[in-house]
Amino acid sequence: MDIIRSVSEMQQRATSARVAGKIISFVPTMGFLHQGHLSLLEAGRKRGDLLVLSIFVNPTQFGQGEDFEDYPRDLQQDSQLAQEAGVDIIFIPEAAEMYPTGYATYIDVEGITDNLCGSSRPGHFRGVCTVVSKLFNIVQPQVAIFGNKDFQQLAVIKRMTLDMNIQVEVLGLPIFRESDGLAMSSRNVYLTPEQRSQALVLSQSLARAKQLVSAGKTDCAAIISQLTNDINKKPDARIDYVQICHQKTLADQDDVDVDSVLLLAVYIGKTRLIDNGFLVIKHD
Ligand code: AMP
């Protein structure tokens, strides 16, 4: 496994792999790897000949007062996990390598970024789209693998690749959870044991909403109000949003249907956690 820090070296490796007829699969992350990331790498290993993992805590997607400085980092552990997962190259650029002096270009995806994280974290998706498009140009993958955990991010990246004619297949994989239901996240490490137990309210809200829907309740406002009451009972919880949206447009819905996704962002103490899930069980 190689560790590459320079953009030009990564581009050269990608170009030679392409010339040799190899399929490059790519998993972009901010590091501090957990099993959710490892599930993406496992899929990447199966889908490509050259598996590239990027680790980059991207400054342009963090707002003022967010946790850019404090974001957990452990390169030694990440390298070991990546090696075990069969990664061929870890691409770890410095911020100055990605955004050198004079850098001036940003990508804005409209519409689908208006709601949810787009409205509560202004500029977030501009930073995400900018860095992901740069990473696509540097790593040149045929396949890029993301998690459904960041549901809106995945939808935005799919929109961007389509709109910008980027030749990459964007795959979304299921949310990997702890055995008690908590969605895995690098940020879970911030939680105290007491907050860790309160954080279960996110996955419990998903389960509760599914229960309400299967019992015949389809009024979104009523479901959201019930969940809001439950979440507000947790002393350290502060709701950023609890919304039911159409899976494609991410616009709010009035009534639950087969396209409904419940999306939650809740602060537990200072830690902002997100989760989501479909509300209607689909039978193929
Ligand atoms: P991050 O390092 O948090 O930016 O995440 C990198 C990628 O891993 C993104 O595509 C995330 O959606 C995905 N990811 C994060 N947590 C999980 C999880 N629990 N299950 C599956 N994928 C995840």
Coordinates of C-alpha atoms and ligand atoms in Angstrom, one line a residue:
M1 CA 0.0 0.0 0.0
D2 CA 1.3 3.4 -0.9
I3 CA 0.7 6.7 0.8
I4 CA 0.6 9.6 -1.7
R5 CA 0.5 13.2 -0.6
S6 CA 1.0 15.1 -3.9
V7 CA -1.7 15.8 -6.4
S8 CA 0.6 15.3 -9.4
E9 CA 1.9 12.0 -8.1
M10 CA -1.7 10.7 -7.5
Q11 CA -2.7 11.9 -11.0
Q12 CA 0.3 10.1 -12.6
R13 CA -0.6 6.8 -10.8
A14 CA -4.2 7.1 -11.8
T15 CA -3.3 7.8 -15.4
S16 CA -0.9 4.8 -15.7
A17 CA -3.6 2.6 -14.1
R18 CA -6.1 3.8 -16.6
V19 CA -3.7 3.2 -19.5
A20 CA -3.1 -0.3 -18.2
G21 CA -6.8 -0.9 -18.5
K22 CA -7.4 -1.0 -14.7
I23 CA -10.7 0.0 -13.0
I24 CA -10.0 2.5 -10.3
S25 CA -12.5 2.4 -7.4
F26 CA -12.4 5.3 -4.9
V27 CA -13.7 5.9 -1.4
P28 CA -13.4 9.5 -0.2
T29 CA -13.3 10.1 3.6
M30 CA -12.2 12.5 6.3
G31 CA -10.4 9.6 8.1
F32 CA -10.7 8.3 11.6
L33 CA -12.0 5.1 10.0
H34 CA -14.7 2.9 11.4
Q35 CA -16.6 -0.1 10.1
G36 CA -18.9 2.1 8.0
H37 CA -15.9 3.3 6.0
L38 CA -14.6 -0.3 5.9
S39 CA -17.8 -1.5 4.4
L40 CA -17.3 1.0 1.6
L41 CA -13.7 -0.1 1.1
E42 CA -14.9 -3.8 0.9
A43 CA -17.3 -2.9 -1.9
G44 CA -14.5 -0.9 -3.6
R45 CA -12.2 -3.8 -3.4
K46 CA -14.7 -5.9 -5.2
R47 CA -15.5 -3.3 -7.8
G48 CA -12.1 -2.2 -8.9
D49 CA -8.5 -3.3 -9.6
L50 CA -6.9 -0.3 -7.9
L51 CA -8.6 0.8 -4.7
V52 CA -7.9 4.4 -3.6
L53 CA -8.9 5.8 -0.2
S54 CA -8.6 9.5 0.3
I55 CA -8.3 11.0 3.8
F56 CA -8.8 14.7 3.8
V57 CA -10.5 16.9 6.4
N58 CA -11.7 19.5 4.0
P59 CA -11.6 23.0 5.4
T60 CA -14.0 24.4 2.8
Q61 CA -16.9 22.3 4.0
F62 CA -16.8 23.4 7.6
G63 CA -18.5 26.6 8.7
Q64 CA -17.3 29.0 11.4
G65 CA -17.6 27.5 14.8
E66 CA -17.8 24.0 13.5
D67 CA -15.4 21.2 14.5
F68 CA -12.7 21.5 11.7
E69 CA -9.9 21.9 14.2
D70 CA -11.2 19.3 16.6
Y71 CA -12.2 16.7 14.0
P72 CA -10.6 13.4 15.1
R73 CA -7.5 12.3 13.3
D74 CA -5.4 9.1 13.6
L75 CA -3.3 8.4 10.6
Q76 CA -1.5 5.5 12.1
Q77 CA -4.6 3.6 12.9
D78 CA -6.2 4.5 9.6
S79 CA -3.2 3.2 7.6
Q80 CA -3.4 -0.1 9.4
L81 CA -7.1 -0.5 8.8
A82 CA -6.7 0.5 5.2
Q83 CA -3.9 -2.0 4.7
E84 CA -6.1 -4.8 6.2
A85 CA -9.0 -3.7 3.9
G86 CA -6.8 -4.1 0.8
V87 CA -6.4 -0.5 -0.1
D88 CA -3.7 0.1 -2.8
I89 CA -3.2 3.8 -2.3
I90 CA -4.1 6.2 0.4
F91 CA -4.2 9.8 -0.9
I92 CA -3.7 12.2 2.0
P93 CA -3.1 15.8 0.7
E94 CA -2.4 18.8 2.9
A95 CA -4.9 21.6 2.6
A96 CA -2.3 23.8 0.9
E97 CA -1.9 21.0 -1.8
M98 CA -5.6 21.1 -2.5
Y99 CA -6.1 24.8 -2.1
P100 CA -2.8 26.6 -3.0
T101 CA -2.4 30.3 -2.9
G102 CA -4.6 31.9 -5.6
Y103 CA -7.2 29.1 -5.5
A104 CA -10.5 30.6 -6.7
T105 CA -13.0 28.0 -8.1
Y106 CA -16.0 26.5 -6.3
I107 CA -18.9 24.3 -7.4
D108 CA -22.5 25.2 -6.3
V109 CA -25.3 22.7 -6.8
E110 CA -28.6 24.4 -6.7
G111 CA -32.1 23.3 -5.5
I112 CA -31.3 20.0 -3.8
T113 CA -28.9 21.8 -1.4
D114 CA -31.6 24.3 -0.2
N115 CA -33.1 22.1 2.5
L116 CA -31.8 20.1 5.5
C117 CA -28.0 20.3 6.0
G118 CA -27.8 22.8 3.1
S119 CA -29.9 25.3 5.1
S120 CA -28.4 24.6 8.5
R121 CA -24.8 24.5 7.3
P122 CA -24.5 27.3 4.7
G123 CA -21.7 26.7 2.3
H124 CA -21.2 23.1 3.4
F125 CA -22.2 21.5 0.1
R126 CA -20.2 24.1 -1.9
G127 CA -17.2 22.8 0.0
V128 CA -18.2 19.2 -0.5
C129 CA -18.9 19.5 -4.2
T130 CA -15.7 21.4 -4.8
V131 CA -13.5 18.9 -3.0
V132 CA -15.2 15.8 -4.5
S133 CA -15.0 17.2 -8.0
K134 CA -11.3 17.9 -7.4
L135 CA -10.7 14.4 -6.0
F136 CA -12.5 12.9 -9.0
N137 CA -10.1 14.8 -11.3
I138 CA -7.1 13.7 -9.3
V139 CA -8.0 10.0 -8.6
Q140 CA -9.9 9.5 -11.9
P141 CA -12.1 6.7 -10.6
Q142 CA -14.6 4.8 -12.7
V143 CA -16.4 3.9 -9.5
A144 CA -16.8 6.1 -6.4
I145 CA -18.4 4.7 -3.2
F146 CA -20.3 6.8 -0.6
G147 CA -22.5 6.0 2.3
N148 CA -26.3 6.5 2.6
K149 CA -25.5 7.9 6.1
D150 CA -24.9 11.3 4.4
F151 CA -28.1 11.0 2.3
Q152 CA -28.3 14.5 1.1
Q153 CA -24.5 14.5 0.3
L154 CA -25.0 11.4 -1.9
A155 CA -27.9 13.0 -3.7
V156 CA -26.0 16.2 -4.3
I157 CA -22.9 14.4 -5.6
K158 CA -25.1 12.3 -8.0
R159 CA -26.6 15.6 -9.3
M160 CA -23.2 17.2 -9.7
T161 CA -21.6 14.3 -11.6
L162 CA -24.6 14.2 -13.9
D163 CA -24.7 17.9 -14.5
M164 CA -20.9 18.2 -14.9
N165 CA -20.7 15.1 -17.2
I166 CA -18.2 13.4 -14.9
Q167 CA -17.7 9.8 -16.0
V168 CA -17.9 8.1 -12.7
E169 CA -20.4 5.6 -11.3
V170 CA -21.5 6.9 -7.9
L171 CA -22.7 4.1 -5.5
G172 CA -24.4 4.5 -2.2
L173 CA -24.1 1.9 0.5
P174 CA -26.3 1.1 3.5
I175 CA -25.7 2.8 6.9
F176 CA -23.5 0.7 9.1
R177 CA -24.7 0.7 12.7
E178 CA -23.5 -0.3 16.2
S179 CA -25.3 -3.3 17.6
D180 CA -27.6 -1.0 19.5
G181 CA -28.6 0.9 16.4
L182 CA -26.4 4.0 16.6
A183 CA -25.1 4.9 13.1
M184 CA -21.3 4.7 13.1
S185 CA -19.7 8.1 12.8
S186 CA -16.2 9.4 13.4
R187 CA -17.9 12.0 15.6
N188 CA -19.3 9.4 18.0
V189 CA -15.9 9.6 19.8
Y190 CA -16.9 13.0 21.1
L191 CA -19.8 11.6 23.1
T192 CA -19.5 10.9 26.9
P193 CA -21.0 7.6 28.0
E194 CA -24.2 9.4 29.1
Q195 CA -24.5 11.3 25.8
R196 CA -23.7 8.0 23.9
S197 CA -26.9 6.5 25.4
Q198 CA -29.0 9.6 24.7
A199 CA -27.7 9.5 21.0
L200 CA -29.8 6.3 20.6
V201 CA -32.8 8.6 20.2
L202 CA -31.9 9.1 16.5
S203 CA -32.2 5.5 15.5
Q204 CA -35.1 5.0 17.9
S205 CA -36.9 7.9 16.2
L206 CA -36.4 6.1 12.8
A207 CA -37.9 2.9 14.3
R208 CA -40.7 4.8 15.9
A209 CA -41.6 6.6 12.7
K210 CA -41.6 3.3 10.7
Q211 CA -43.9 1.9 13.4
L212 CA -46.3 4.8 13.1
V213 CA -46.4 4.5 9.3
S214 CA -47.0 0.8 9.4
A215 CA -49.9 1.5 11.9
G216 CA -51.5 3.7 9.2
K217 CA -50.3 7.2 10.3
T218 CA -49.1 9.0 7.2
D219 CA -49.4 12.7 8.2
C220 CA -45.8 14.0 8.2
A221 CA -46.5 16.9 10.6
A222 CA -48.0 14.5 13.1
I223 CA -45.2 12.0 12.9
I224 CA -42.6 14.8 13.2
S225 CA -44.3 16.3 16.2
Q226 CA -44.4 13.0 18.0
L227 CA -40.6 12.4 17.3
T228 CA -39.8 16.0 18.3
N229 CA -41.5 15.4 21.7
D230 CA -39.5 12.2 22.2
I231 CA -36.2 13.8 21.3
N232 CA -36.8 16.8 23.4
K233 CA -37.1 14.6 26.5
K234 CA -33.4 13.8 26.3
P235 CA -31.6 16.4 28.4
D236 CA -28.6 16.9 26.1
A237 CA -30.5 16.8 22.8
R238 CA -31.1 19.8 20.6
I239 CA -32.9 19.3 17.3
D240 CA -31.3 20.8 14.2
Y241 CA -33.9 19.3 12.0
V242 CA -36.4 16.4 11.8
Q243 CA -37.9 16.3 8.3
I244 CA -39.7 13.9 6.0
C245 CA -38.6 14.4 2.4
H246 CA -38.9 12.9 -1.0
Q247 CA -35.9 10.8 -1.7
K248 CA -35.0 12.3 -5.0
T249 CA -35.9 16.0 -4.7
L250 CA -35.4 16.2 -0.9
A251 CA -38.4 18.5 -0.7
D252 CA -40.6 18.3 2.4
Q253 CA -43.6 16.1 2.1
D254 CA -47.1 16.4 3.6
D255 CA -47.9 12.7 3.5
V256 CA -45.7 9.6 3.7
D257 CA -45.4 7.6 0.5
V258 CA -42.9 5.0 -0.9
D259 CA -40.4 7.8 -1.6
S260 CA -40.4 9.2 1.9
V261 CA -37.1 9.5 3.8
L262 CA -37.0 10.6 7.4
L263 CA -33.9 12.7 8.0
L264 CA -32.6 13.8 11.4
A265 CA -29.9 16.1 12.6
V266 CA -29.6 16.4 16.4
Y267 CA -27.0 17.9 18.6
I268 CA -26.2 15.7 21.6
G269 CA -24.3 18.1 23.7
K270 CA -21.9 19.8 21.2
T271 CA -21.9 16.9 18.8
R272 CA -24.1 17.1 15.8
L273 CA -25.3 13.6 14.7
I274 CA -27.3 12.7 11.6
D275 CA -29.3 9.7 10.6
N276 CA -31.9 8.8 8.0
G277 CA -34.1 6.0 6.7
F278 CA -36.9 5.1 4.4
L279 CA -40.3 5.0 6.1
V280 CA -42.1 2.4 3.9
I281 CA -40.6 -1.1 3.8
K282 CA -40.2 -2.0 0.2
H283 CA -40.8 -5.4 -1.2
D284 CA -39.1 -6.2 -4.5
Ligands
AMP1 P1 -16.7 10.8 6.4 O1 -15.4 10.3 6.7 O2 -17.6 10.9 7.6 O3 -16.8 12.1 5.6 O4 -17.4 9.7 5.6 C1 -16.9 9.2 4.4 C2 -17.8 8.3 3.7 O5 -18.2 7.3 4.6 C3 -19.1 9.0 3.3 O6 -19.5 8.6 2.0 C4 -20.1 8.6 4.4 O7 -21.5 8.6 4.0 C5 -19.6 7.2 4.6 N1 -20.1 6.8 6.0 C6 -19.9 7.4 7.1 N2 -20.5 6.8 8.2 C7 -21.0 5.7 7.6 C8 -21.8 4.6 8.1 N3 -22.1 4.5 9.4 N4 -22.2 3.6 7.3 C9 -21.9 3.7 6.0 N5 -21.2 4.7 5.4 C10 -20.8 5.7 6.2

